[in-house]
Short mmCIF file of C-alpha atoms and ligand atoms in Angstrom, two decimals:
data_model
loop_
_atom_site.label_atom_id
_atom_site.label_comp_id
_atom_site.label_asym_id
_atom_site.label_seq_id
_atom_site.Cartn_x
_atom_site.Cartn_y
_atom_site.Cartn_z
CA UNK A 1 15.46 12.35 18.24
CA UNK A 2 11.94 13.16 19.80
CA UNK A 3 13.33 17.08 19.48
CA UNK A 4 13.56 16.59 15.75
CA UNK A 5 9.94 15.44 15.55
CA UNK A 6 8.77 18.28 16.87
CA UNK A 7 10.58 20.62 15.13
CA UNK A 8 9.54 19.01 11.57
CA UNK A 9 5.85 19.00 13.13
CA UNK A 10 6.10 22.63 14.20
CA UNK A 11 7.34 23.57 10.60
CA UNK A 12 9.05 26.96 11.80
CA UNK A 13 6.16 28.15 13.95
CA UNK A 14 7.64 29.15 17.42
CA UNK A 15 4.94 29.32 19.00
CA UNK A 16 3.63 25.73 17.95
CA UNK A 17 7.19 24.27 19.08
CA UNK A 18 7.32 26.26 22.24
CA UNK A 19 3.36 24.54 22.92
CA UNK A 20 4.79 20.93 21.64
CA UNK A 21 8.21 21.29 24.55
CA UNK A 22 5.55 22.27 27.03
CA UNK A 23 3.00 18.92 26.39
CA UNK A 24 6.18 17.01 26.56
CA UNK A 25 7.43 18.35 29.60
CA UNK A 26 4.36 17.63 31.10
CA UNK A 27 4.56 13.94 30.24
CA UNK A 28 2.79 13.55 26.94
CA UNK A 29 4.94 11.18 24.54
CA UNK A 30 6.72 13.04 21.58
CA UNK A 31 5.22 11.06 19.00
CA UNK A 32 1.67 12.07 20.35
CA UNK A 33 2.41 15.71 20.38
CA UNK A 34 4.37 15.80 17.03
CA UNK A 35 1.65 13.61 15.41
CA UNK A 36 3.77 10.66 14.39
CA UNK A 37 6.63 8.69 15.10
CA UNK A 38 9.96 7.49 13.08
CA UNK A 39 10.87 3.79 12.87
CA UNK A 40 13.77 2.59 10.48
CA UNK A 41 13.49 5.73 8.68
CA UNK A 42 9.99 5.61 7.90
CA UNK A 43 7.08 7.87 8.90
CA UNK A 44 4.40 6.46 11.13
CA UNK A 45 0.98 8.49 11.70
CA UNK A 46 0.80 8.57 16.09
CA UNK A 47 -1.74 9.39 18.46
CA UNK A 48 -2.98 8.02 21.40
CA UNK A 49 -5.30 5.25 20.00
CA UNK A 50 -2.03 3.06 19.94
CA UNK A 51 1.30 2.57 21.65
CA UNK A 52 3.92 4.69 20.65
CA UNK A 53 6.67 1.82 19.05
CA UNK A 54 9.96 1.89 20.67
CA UNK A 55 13.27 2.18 18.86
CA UNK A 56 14.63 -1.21 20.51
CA UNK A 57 12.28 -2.70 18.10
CA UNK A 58 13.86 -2.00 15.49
CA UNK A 59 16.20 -5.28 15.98
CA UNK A 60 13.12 -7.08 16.39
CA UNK A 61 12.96 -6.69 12.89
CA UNK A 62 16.00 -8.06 11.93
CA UNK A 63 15.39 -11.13 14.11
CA UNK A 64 12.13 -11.48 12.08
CA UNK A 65 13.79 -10.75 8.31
CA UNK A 66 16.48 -13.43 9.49
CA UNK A 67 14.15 -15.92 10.33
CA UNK A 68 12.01 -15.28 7.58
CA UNK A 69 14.94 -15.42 4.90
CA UNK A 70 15.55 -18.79 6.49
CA UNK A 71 12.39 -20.28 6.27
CA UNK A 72 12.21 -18.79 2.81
CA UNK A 73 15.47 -21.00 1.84
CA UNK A 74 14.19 -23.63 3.70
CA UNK A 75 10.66 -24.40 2.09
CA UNK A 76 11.34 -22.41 -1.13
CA UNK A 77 8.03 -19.95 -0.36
CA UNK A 78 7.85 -16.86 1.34
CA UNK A 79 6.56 -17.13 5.11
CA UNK A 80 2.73 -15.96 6.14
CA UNK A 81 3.52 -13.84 9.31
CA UNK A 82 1.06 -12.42 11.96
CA UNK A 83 2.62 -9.46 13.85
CA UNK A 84 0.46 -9.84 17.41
CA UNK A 85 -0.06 -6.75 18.88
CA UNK A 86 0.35 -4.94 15.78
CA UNK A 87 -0.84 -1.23 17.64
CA UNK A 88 -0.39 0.98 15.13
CA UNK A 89 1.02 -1.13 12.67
CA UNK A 90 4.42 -0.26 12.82
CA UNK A 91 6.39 -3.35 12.87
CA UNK A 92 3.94 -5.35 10.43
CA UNK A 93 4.46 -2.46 7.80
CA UNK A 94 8.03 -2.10 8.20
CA UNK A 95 8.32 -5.89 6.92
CA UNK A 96 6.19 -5.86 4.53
CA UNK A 97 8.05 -2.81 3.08
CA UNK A 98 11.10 -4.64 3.58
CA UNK A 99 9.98 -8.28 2.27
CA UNK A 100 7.15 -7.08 -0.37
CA UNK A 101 6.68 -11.01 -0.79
CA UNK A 102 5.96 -11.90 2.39
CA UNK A 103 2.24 -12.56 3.55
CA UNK A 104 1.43 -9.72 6.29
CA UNK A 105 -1.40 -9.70 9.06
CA UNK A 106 -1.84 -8.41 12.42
CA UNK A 107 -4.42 -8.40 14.98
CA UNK A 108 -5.10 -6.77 18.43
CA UNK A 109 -7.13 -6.76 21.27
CA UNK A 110 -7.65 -2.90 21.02
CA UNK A 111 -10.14 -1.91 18.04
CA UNK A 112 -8.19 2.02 18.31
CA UNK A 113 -5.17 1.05 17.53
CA UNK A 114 -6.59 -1.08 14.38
CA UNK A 115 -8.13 2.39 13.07
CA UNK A 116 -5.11 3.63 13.51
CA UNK A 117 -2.96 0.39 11.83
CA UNK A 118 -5.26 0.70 8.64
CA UNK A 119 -4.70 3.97 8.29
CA UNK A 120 -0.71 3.61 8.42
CA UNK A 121 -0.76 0.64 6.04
CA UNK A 122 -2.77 2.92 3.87
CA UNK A 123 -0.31 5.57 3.92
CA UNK A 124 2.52 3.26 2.88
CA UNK A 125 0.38 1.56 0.57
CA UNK A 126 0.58 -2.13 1.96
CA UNK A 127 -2.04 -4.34 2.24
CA UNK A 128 -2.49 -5.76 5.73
CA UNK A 129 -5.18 -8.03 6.64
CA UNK A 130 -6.48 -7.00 10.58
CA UNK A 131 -8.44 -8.33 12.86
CA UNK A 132 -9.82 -7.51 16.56
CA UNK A 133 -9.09 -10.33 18.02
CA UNK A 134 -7.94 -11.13 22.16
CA UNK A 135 -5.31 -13.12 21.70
CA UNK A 136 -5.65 -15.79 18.64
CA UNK A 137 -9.60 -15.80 19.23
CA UNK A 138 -10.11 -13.82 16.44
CA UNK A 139 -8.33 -16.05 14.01
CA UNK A 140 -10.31 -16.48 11.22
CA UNK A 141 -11.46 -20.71 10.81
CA UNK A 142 -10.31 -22.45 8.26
CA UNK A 143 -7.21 -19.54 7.56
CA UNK A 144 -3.55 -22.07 7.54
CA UNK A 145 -1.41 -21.38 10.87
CA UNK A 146 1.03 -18.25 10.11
CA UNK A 147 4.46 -19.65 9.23
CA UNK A 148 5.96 -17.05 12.00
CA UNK A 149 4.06 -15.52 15.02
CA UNK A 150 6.51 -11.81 15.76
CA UNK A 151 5.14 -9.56 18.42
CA UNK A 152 5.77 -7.00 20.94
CA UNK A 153 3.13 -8.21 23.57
CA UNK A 154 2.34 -5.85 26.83
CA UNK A 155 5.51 -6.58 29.54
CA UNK A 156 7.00 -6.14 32.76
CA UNK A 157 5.56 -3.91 35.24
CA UNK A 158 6.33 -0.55 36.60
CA UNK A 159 10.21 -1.16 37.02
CA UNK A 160 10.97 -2.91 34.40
CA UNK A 161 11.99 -0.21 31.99
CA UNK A 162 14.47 0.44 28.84
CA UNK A 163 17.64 2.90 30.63
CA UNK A 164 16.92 5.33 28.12
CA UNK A 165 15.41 8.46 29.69
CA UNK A 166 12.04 10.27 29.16
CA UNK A 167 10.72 6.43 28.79
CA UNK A 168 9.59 6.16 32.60
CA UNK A 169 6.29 4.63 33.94
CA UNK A 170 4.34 7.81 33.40
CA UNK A 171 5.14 7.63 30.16
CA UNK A 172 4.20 4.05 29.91
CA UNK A 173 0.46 5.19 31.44
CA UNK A 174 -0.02 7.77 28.71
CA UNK A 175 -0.38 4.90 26.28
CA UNK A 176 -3.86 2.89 26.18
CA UNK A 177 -4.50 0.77 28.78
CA UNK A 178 -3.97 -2.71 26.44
CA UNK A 179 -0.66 -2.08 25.50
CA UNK A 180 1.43 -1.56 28.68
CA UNK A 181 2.00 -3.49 32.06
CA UNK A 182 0.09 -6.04 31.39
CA UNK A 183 -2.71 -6.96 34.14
CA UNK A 184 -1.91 -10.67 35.80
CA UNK A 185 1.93 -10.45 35.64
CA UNK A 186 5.10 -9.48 33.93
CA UNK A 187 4.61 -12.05 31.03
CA UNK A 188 0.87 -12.79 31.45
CA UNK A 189 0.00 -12.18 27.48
CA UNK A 190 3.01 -13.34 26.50
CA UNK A 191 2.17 -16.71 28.76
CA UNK A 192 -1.77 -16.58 27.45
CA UNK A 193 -0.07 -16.40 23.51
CA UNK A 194 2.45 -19.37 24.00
CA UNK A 195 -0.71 -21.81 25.56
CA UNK A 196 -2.87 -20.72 22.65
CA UNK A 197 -0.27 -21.62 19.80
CA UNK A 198 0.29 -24.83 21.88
CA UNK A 199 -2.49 -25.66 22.42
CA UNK A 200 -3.85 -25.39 18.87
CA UNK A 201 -1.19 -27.62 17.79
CA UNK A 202 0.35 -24.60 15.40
CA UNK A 203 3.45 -25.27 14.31
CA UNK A 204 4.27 -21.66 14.03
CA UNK A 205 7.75 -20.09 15.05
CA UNK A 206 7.24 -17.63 17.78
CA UNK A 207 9.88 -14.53 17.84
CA UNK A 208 8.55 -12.78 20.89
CA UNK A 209 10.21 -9.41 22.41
CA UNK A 210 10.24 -9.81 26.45
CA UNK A 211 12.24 -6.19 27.13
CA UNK A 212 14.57 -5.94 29.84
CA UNK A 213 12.99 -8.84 31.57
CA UNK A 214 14.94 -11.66 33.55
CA UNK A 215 16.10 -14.74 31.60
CA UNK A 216 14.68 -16.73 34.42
CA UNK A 217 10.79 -15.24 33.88
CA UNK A 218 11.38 -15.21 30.33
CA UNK A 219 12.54 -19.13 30.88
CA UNK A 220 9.28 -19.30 32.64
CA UNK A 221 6.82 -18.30 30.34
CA UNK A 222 7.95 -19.95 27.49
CA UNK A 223 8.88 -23.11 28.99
CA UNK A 224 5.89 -25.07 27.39
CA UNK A 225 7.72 -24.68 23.63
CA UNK A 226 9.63 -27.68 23.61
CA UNK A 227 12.10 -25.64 20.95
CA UNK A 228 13.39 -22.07 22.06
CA UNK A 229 16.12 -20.09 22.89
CA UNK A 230 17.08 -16.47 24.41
CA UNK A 231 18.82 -14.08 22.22
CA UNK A 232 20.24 -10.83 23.59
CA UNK A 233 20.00 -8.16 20.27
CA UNK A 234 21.91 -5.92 22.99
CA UNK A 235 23.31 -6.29 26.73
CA UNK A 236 20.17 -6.48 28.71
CA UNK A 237 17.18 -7.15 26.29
CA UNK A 238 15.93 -10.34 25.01
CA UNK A 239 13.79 -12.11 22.21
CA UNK A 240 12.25 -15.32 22.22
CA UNK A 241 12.70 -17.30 19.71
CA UNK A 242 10.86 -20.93 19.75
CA UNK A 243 8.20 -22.76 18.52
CA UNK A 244 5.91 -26.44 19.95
CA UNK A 245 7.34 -29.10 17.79
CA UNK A 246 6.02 -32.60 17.50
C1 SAM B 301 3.60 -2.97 23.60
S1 SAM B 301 2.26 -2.72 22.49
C2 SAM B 301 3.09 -2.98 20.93
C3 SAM B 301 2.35 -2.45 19.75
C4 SAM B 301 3.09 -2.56 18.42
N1 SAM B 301 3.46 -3.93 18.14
C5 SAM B 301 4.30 -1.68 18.40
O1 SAM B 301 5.41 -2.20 18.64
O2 SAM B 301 4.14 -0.48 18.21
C6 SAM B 301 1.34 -4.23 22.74
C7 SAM B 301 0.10 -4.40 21.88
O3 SAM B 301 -0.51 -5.66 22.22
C8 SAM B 301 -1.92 -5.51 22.26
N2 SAM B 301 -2.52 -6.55 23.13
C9 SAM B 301 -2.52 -6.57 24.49
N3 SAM B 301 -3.19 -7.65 24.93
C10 SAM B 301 -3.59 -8.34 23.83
C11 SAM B 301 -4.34 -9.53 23.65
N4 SAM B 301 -4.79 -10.25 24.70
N5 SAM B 301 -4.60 -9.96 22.39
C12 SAM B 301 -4.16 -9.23 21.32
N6 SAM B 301 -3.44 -8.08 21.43
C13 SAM B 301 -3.16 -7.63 22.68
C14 SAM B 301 -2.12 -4.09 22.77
O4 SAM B 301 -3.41 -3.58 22.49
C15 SAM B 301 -0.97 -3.34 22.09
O5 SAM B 301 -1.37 -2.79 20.85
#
């Protein structure tokens, strides 16, 4: 996969291709090198002002468009969703690509990877409300409680990594400091988003990927939604889904 990236980015050069294999053998993330990244078949502009979005996400997604069709059935209106942690804006753009009715925002704690979100959403022509923001702080007042809450938020630590290889810790460390291994524990942001949406009394569904971490911490840090459950997309990884009902 990453080998095809660089050989569209080289465009024929050798010499450029033979450059790109050497950055990545030294431990620079395809996507960086090649310049941008593919998720579900779309292009995505990539550098290191955001994390480099990885494929397991991709069934993130469908969680997301499943809940999203439901609530749509449901109330009879198409959700308002906030991607949290949008980085570069993959995920946020990919559903609004996929569900052109559907309400779109994301925010981050990193004002790079923002530049670099507008700039995607510009490319694929979607408008996508963001805003710098450490956890829901930068919510604007007065703005209605999203209808879903979907995010990838910083996880695990060192060990805790997808099997697939080339993903290791270094790589991990290439990205900006915000978006991996989070500082204060495995699920720290995760834990700091879940008592924010409590305790603002949001209503909000929360669809939450937690990686290849235990059920038992997952259990842990999202024990204060009175409404959730674990599913497994594949063996191994895991998604929150839940939300603090009255
Ligand atoms: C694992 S990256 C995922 C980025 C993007 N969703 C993707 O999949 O490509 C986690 C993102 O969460 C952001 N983040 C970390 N702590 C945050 C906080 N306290 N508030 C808001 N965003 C935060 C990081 O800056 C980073 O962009």
């Amino acid at each position: 996969m990453s080998e095809d990236w660089l050989l569209e980015a080289a465009g024929g050069n050798a010499g450029l291709l033979a450059t790109m294999r050497q950055r990545v053998q030294q431990g620079e993330p395809p996507a960086y090198v090649a310049g941008f990244l593919y998720f579900r078949g779309r292009r995505f502009r990539s550098d290191p002002r955001a994390y480099v979005t990885d494929p397991e996400l991709s069934s993130l997604i469908d969680r997301v468009l499943m809940e999203g069709d439901r609530f749509e059935a449901e109330y009879g209106r198409a959700p308002q969703v906030l991607d949290f942690g949008v980085g570069a804006g993959t995920l946020g753009i990919t559903l609004k690509l996929e569900r052109p009715a559907w309400t779109l925002c994301g925010l981050d704690i990193d004002a790079d990877a923002l530049s670099l979100a507008a700039e995607n959403a510009s490319l694929h022509g979607v408008e996508l409300p963001l805003w710098h923001s450490d956890m829901l702080s930068g919510w604007p007042q007065g703005r209605p409680p999203p209808d879903l809450i979907f995010g990838d938020p910083p996880w695990g630590s060192e060990t805790d990594l997808y099997t697939d290889e080339g993903r290791d810790a270094d790589y991990y460390h290439r990205m900006p400091a915000a978006s991996a291994y989070p500082k204060g524990g495995r699920t720290a942001i995760h834990d700091g988003l879940v008592a924010a949406v409590v305790a603002r009394g949001w209503p909000s569904l929360l669809v939450l990927n937690y990686g290849v971490l235990p059920e038992a911490v997952i259990e842990r840090s999202a024990r204060a939604l009175n409404q959730r459950r674990i599913e497994h997309p594949v063996p191994g990884v895991s998604h929150l889904v839940g939300r603090s009902a009255a």
